[in-house]
PDB file of C-alpha atoms in Angstrom:
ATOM      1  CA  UNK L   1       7.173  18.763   6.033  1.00  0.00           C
ATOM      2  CA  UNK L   2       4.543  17.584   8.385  1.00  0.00           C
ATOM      3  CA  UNK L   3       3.914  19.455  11.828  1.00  0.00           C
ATOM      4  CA  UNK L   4       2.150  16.974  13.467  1.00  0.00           C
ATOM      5  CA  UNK L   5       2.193  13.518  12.287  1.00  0.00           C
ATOM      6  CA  UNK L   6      -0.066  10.749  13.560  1.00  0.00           C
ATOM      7  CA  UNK L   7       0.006   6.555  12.432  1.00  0.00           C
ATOM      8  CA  UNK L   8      -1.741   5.345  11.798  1.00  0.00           C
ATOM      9  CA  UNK L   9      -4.862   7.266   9.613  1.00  0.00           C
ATOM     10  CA  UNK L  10      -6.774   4.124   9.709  1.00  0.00           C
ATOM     11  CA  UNK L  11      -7.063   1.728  12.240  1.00  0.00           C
ATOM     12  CA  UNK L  12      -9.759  -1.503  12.344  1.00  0.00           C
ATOM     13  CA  UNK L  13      -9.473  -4.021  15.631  1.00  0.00           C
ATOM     14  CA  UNK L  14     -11.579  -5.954  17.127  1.00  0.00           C
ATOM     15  CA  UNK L  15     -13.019  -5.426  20.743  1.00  0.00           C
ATOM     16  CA  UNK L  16     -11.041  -7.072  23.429  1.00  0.00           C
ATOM     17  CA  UNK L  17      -7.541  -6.354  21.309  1.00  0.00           C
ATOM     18  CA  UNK L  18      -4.920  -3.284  22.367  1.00  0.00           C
ATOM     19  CA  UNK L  19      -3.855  -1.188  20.024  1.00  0.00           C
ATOM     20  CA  UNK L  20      -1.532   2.031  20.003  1.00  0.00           C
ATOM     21  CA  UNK L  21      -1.674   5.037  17.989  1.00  0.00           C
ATOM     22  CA  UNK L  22       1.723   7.165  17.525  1.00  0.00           C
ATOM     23  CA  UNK L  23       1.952  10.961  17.380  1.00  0.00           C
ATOM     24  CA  UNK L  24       5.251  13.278  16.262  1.00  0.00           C
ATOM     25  CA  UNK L  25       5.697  16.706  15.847  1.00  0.00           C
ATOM     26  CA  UNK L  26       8.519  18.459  14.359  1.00  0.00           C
ATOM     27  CA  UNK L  27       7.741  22.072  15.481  1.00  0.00           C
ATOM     28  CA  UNK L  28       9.619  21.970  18.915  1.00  0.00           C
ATOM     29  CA  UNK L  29       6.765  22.327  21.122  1.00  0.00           C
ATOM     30  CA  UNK L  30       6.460  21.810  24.706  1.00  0.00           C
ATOM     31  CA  UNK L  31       3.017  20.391  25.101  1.00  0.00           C
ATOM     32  CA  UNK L  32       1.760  18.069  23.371  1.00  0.00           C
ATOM     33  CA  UNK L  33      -2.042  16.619  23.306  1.00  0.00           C
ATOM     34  CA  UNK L  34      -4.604  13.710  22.418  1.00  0.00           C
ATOM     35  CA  UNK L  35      -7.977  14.961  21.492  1.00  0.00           C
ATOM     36  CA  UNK L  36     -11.784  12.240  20.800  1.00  0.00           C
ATOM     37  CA  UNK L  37     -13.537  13.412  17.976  1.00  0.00           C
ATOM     38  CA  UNK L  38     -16.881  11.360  18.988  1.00  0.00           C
ATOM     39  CA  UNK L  39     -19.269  10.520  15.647  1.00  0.00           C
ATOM     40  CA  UNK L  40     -21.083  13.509  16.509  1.00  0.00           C
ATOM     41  CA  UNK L  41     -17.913  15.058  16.127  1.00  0.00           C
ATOM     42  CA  UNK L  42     -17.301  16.663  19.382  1.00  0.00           C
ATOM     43  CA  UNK L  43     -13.759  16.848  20.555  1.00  0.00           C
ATOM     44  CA  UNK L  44     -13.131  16.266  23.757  1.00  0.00           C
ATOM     45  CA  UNK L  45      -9.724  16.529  25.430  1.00  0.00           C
ATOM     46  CA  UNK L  46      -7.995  13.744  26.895  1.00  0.00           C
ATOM     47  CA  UNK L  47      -4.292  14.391  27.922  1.00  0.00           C
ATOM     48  CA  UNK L  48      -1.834  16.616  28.072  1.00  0.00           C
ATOM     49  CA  UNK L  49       1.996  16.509  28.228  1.00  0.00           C
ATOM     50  CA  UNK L  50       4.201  19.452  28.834  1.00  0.00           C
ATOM     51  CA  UNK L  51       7.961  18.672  28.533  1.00  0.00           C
ATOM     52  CA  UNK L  52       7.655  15.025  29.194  1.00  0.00           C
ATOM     53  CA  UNK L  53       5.439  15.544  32.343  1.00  0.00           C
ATOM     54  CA  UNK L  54       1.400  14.652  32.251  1.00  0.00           C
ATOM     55  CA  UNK L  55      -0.775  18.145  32.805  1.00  0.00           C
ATOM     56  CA  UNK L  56      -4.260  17.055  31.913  1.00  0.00           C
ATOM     57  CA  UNK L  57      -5.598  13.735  32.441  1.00  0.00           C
ATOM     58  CA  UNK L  58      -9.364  14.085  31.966  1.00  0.00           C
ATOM     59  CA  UNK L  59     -12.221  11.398  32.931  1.00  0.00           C
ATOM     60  CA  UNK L  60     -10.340   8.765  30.577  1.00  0.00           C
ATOM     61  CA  UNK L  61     -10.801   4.986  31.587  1.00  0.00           C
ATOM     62  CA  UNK L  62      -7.581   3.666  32.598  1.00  0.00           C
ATOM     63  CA  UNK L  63      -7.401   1.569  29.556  1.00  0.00           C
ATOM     64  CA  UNK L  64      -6.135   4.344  27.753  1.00  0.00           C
ATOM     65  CA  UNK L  65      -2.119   5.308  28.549  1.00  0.00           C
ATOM     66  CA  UNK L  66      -0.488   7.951  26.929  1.00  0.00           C
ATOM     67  CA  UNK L  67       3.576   7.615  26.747  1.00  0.00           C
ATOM     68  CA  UNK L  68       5.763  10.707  26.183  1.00  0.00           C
ATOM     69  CA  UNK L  69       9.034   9.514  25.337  1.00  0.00           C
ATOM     70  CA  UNK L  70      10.506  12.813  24.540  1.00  0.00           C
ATOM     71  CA  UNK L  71       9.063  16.401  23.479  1.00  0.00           C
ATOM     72  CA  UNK L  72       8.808  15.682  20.415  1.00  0.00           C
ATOM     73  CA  UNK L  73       6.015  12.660  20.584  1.00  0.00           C
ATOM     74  CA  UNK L  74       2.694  11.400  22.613  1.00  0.00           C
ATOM     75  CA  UNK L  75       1.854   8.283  22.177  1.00  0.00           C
ATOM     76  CA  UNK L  76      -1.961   6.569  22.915  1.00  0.00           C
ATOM     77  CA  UNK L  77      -1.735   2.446  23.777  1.00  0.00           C
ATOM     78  CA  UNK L  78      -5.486   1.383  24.513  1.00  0.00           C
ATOM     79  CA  UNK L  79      -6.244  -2.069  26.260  1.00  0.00           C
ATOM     80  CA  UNK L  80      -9.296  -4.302  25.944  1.00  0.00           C
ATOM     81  CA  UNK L  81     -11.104  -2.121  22.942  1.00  0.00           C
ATOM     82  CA  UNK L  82     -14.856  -1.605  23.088  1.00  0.00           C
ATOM     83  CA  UNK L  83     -17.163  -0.658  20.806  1.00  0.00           C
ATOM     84  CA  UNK L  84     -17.078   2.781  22.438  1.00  0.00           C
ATOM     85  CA  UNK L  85     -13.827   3.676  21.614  1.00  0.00           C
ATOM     86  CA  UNK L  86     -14.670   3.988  17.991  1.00  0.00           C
ATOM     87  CA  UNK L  87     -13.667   7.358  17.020  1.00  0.00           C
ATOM     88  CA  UNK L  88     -11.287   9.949  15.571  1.00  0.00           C
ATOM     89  CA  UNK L  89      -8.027  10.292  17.886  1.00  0.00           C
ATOM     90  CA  UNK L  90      -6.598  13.885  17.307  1.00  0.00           C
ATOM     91  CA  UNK L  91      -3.228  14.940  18.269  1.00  0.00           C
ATOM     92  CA  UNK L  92      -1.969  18.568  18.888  1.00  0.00           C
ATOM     93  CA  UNK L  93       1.168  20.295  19.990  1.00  0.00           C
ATOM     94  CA  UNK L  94       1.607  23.879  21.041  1.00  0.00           C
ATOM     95  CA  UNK L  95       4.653  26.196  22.372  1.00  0.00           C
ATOM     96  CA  UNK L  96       3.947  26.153  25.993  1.00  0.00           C
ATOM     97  CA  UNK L  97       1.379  25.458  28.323  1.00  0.00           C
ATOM     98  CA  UNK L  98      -0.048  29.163  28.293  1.00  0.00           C
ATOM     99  CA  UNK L  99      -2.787  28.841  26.458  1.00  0.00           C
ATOM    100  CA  UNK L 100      -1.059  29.007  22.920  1.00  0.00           C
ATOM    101  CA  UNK L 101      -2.692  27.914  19.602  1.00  0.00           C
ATOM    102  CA  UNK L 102      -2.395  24.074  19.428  1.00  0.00           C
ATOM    103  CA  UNK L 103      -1.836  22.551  15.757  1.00  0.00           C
ATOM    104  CA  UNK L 104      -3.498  19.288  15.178  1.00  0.00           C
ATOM    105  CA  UNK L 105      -2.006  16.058  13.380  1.00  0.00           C
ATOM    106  CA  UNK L 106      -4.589  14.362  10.665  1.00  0.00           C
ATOM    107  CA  UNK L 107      -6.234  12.470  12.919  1.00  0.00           C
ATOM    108  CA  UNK L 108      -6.318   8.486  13.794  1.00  0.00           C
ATOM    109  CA  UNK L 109      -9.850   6.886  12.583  1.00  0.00           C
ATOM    110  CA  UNK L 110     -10.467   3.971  15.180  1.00  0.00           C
ATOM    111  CA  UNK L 111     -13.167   1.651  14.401  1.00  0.00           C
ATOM    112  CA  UNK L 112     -13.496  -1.720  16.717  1.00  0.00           C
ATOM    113  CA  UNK L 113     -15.442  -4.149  15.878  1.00  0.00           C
TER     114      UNK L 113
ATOM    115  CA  UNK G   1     -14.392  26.821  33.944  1.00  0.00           C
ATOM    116  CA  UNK G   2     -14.838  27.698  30.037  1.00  0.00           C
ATOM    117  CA  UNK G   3     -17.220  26.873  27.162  1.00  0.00           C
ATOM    118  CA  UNK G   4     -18.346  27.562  24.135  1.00  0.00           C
ATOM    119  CA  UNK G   5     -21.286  27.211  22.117  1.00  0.00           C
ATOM    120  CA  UNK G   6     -22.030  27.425  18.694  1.00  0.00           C
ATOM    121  CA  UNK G   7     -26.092  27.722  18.230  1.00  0.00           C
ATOM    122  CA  UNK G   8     -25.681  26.834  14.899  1.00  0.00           C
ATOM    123  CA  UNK G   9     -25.513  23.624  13.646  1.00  0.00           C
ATOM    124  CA  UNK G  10     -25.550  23.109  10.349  1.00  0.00           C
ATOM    125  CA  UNK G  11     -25.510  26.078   7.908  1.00  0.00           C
ATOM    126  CA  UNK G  12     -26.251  26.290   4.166  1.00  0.00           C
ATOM    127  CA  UNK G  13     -24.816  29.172   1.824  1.00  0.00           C
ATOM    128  CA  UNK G  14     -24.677  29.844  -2.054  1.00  0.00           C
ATOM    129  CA  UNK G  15     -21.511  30.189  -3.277  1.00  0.00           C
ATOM    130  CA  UNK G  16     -20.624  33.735  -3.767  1.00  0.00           C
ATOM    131  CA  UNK G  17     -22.793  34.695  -0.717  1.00  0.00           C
ATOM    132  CA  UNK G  18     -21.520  36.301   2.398  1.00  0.00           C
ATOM    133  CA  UNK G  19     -20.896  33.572   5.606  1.00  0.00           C
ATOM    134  CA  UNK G  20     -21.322  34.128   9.133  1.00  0.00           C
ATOM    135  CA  UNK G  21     -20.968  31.399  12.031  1.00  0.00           C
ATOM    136  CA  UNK G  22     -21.750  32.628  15.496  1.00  0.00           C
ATOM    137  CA  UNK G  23     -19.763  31.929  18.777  1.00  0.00           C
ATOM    138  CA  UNK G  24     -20.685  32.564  22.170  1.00  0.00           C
ATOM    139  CA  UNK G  25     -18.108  31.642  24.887  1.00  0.00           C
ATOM    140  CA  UNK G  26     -18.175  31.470  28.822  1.00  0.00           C
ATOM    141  CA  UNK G  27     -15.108  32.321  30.538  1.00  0.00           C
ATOM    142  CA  UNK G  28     -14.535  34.279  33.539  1.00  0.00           C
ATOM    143  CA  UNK G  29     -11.603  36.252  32.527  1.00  0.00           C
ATOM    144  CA  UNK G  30     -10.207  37.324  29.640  1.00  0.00           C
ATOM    145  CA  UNK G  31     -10.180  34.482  26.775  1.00  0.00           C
ATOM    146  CA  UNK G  32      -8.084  33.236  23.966  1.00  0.00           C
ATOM    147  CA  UNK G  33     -10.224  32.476  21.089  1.00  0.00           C
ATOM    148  CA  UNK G  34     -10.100  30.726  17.981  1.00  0.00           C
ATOM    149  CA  UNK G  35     -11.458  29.192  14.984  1.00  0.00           C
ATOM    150  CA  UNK G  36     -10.680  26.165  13.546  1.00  0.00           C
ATOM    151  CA  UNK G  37     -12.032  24.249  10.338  1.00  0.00           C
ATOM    152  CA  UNK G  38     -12.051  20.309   9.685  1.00  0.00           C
ATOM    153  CA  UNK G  39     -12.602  19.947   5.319  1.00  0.00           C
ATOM    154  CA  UNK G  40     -13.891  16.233   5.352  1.00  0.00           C
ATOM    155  CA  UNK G  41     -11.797  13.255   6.280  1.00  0.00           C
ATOM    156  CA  UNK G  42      -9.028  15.911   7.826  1.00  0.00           C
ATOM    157  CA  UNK G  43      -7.581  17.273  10.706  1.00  0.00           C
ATOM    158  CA  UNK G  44      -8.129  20.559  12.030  1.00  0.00           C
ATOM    159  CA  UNK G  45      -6.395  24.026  10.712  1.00  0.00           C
ATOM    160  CA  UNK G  46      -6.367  27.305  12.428  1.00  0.00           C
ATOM    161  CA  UNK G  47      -8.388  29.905  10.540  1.00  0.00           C
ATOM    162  CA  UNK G  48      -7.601  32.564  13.186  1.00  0.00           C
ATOM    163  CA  UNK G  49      -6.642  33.311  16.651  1.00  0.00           C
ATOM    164  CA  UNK G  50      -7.796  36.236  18.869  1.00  0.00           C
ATOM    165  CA  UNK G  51      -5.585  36.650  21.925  1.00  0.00           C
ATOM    166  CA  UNK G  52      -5.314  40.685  23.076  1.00  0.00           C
ATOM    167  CA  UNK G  53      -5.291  43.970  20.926  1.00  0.00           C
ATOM    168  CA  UNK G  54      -7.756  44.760  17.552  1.00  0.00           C
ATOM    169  CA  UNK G  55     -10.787  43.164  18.619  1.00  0.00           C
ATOM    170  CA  UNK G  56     -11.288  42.693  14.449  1.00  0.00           C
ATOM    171  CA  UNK G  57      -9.377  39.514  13.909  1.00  0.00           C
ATOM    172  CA  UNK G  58      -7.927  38.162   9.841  1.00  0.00           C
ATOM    173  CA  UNK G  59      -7.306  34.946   9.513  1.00  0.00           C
ATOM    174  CA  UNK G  60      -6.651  32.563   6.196  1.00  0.00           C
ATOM    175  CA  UNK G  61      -8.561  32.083   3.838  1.00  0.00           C
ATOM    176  CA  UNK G  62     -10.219  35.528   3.574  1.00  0.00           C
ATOM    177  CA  UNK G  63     -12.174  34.888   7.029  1.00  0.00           C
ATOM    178  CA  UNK G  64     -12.530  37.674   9.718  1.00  0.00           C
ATOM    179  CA  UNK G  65     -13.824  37.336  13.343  1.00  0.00           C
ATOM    180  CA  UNK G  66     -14.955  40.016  15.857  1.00  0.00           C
ATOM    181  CA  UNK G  67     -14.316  39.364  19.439  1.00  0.00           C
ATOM    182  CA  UNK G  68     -17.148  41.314  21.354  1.00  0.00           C
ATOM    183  CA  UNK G  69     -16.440  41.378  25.327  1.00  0.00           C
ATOM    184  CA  UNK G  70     -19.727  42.498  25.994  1.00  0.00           C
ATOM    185  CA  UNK G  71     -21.753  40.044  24.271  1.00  0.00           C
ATOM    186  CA  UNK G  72     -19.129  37.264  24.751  1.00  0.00           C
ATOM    187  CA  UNK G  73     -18.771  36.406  21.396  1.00  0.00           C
ATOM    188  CA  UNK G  74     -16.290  35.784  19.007  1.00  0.00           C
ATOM    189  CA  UNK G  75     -18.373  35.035  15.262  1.00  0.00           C
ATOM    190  CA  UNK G  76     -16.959  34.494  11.768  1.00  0.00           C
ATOM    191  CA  UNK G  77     -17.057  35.605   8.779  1.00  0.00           C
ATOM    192  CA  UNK G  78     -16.650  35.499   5.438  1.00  0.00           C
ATOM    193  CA  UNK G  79     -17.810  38.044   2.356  1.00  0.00           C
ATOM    194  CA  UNK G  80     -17.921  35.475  -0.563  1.00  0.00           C
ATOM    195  CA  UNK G  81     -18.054  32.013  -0.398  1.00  0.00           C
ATOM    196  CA  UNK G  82     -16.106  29.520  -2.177  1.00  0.00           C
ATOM    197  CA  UNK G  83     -17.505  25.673  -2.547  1.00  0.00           C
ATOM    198  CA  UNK G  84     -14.138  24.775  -1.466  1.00  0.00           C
ATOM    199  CA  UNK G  85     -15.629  26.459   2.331  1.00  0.00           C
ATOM    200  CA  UNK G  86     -17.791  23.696   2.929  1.00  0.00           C
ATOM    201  CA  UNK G  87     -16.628  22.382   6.100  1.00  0.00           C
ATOM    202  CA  UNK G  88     -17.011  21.653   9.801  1.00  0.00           C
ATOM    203  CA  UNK G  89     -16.134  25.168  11.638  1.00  0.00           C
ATOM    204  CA  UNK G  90     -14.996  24.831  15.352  1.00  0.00           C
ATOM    205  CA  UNK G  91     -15.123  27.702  17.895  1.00  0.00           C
ATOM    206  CA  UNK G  92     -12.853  27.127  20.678  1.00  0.00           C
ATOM    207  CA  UNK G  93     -11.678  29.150  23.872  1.00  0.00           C
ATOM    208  CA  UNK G  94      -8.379  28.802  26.001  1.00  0.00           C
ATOM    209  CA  UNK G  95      -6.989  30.694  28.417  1.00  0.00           C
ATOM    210  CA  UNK G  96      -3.574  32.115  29.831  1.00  0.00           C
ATOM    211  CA  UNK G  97      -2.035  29.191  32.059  1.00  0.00           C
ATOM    212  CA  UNK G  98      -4.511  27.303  30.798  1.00  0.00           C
ATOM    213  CA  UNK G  99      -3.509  23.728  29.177  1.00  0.00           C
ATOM    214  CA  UNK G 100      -7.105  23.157  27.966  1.00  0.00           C
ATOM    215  CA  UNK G 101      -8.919  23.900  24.948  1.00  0.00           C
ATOM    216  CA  UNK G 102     -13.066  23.986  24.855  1.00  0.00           C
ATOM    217  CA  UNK G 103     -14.316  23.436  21.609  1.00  0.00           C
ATOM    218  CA  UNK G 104     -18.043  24.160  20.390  1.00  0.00           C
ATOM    219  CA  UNK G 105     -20.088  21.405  19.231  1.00  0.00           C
ATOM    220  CA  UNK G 106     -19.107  22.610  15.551  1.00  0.00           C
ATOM    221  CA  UNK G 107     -20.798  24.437  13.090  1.00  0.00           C
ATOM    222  CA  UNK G 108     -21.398  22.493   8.918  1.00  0.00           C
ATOM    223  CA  UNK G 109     -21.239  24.481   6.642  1.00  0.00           C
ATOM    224  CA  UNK G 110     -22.697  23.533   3.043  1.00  0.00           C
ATOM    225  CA  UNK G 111     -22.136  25.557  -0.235  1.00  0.00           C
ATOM    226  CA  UNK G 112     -25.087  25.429  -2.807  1.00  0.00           C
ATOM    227  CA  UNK G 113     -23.717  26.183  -6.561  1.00  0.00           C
TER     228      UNK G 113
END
């Protein structure tokens, strides 16, 4: 069984289009997270839910919206694509919000053309 | 705030040979640390955690890491590398309350035959 699921692996668009990557986890975490791996591969944190409710909301252009339907998933929708948002879109859960070890999904490879 | 850096960029080790990947945090108080490893084309799994207690940390995969207060460091190791250890090694640093996560820039880590 898969912790932390994420569709889809691969994604291709082209700039201008909006796309949405999904993320589950079956460990009953509280907080859940969405991660940029840049080419360089730095990650970078971008949100963070906690029991439905948005923690963390970094220096993210508002084209990106993360939507926490229930504990158990965090999804990413992205408007307008550019070029820039090519990268690897991690997401991680953990227990609770106090600093516990996060376990990451496979990843989400966005490439826009 | 917290960071981490990982002087090392890109290591290369025989197989067999021992491994060692430094980490160097920032953190005011006492940190949670950890070590994570991305094999190519994957997501990231915990090698090991440091939160409180034995400041001599085991992990999976035969790895070991040494949390030193006074030097601020937390660096890995490993006695005898196998090929399948050629990765991308992440040092990363939370803290209690904390949501976020800091990762290092990532260490690669290549294994000669």
């Amino acid at each position: 069984d898969t912790a932390v699921s994420q569709t889809p692996k691969y994604l291709v668009t082209q700039m201008g289009n909006d796309k949405s990557i999904k993320c589950e986890q079956n460990l009953g975490h509280d907080t859940m997270y969405w991660y940029k791996q840049d080419s360089k591969k730095f990650l970078k944190i971008m949100f963070s839910y906690n029991n439905k409710e948005l923690i963390i909301n970094e220096t993210v252009p508002n084209r990106f919206s993360p939507k926490s339907p229930d504990k158990a998933h965090l999804n990413l929708h992205i408007n307008s694509l550019e070029l820039g948002d090519s990268a690897v879109y991690f997401c991680a859960s953990s227990q609770s919000e106090r600093g516990d070890t996060q376990y990451f999904g496979p990843g989400t490879r966005l490439t826009v053309l | 705030a917290q960071s981490v850096t990982q002087p090392d960029i890109h290591i290369t080790v025989s197989e067999g040979a021992s491994l060692e990947l430094r980490c160097n945090y920032s953190y005011g108080a006492t940190p949670y640390l950890f070590w994570y490893v991305q094999s190519p084309g994957q997501g990231l799994q915990l090698l090991l955690k440091y939160f409180s207690g034995d400041t001599l940390v085991q992990g999976i995969k035969g790895f070991e890491a040494e949390f030193k207060r006074s030097q601020s460091s937390f660096n890995l190791r490993k006695p005898s590398v196998h090929w399948s250890d050629a990765a991308e090694y992440f040092c990363a640093v939370g803290a209690v309350g904390n949501y976020k996560l800091s990762f290092g820039a990532g260490t690669t880590v290549t294994v000669r035959a």
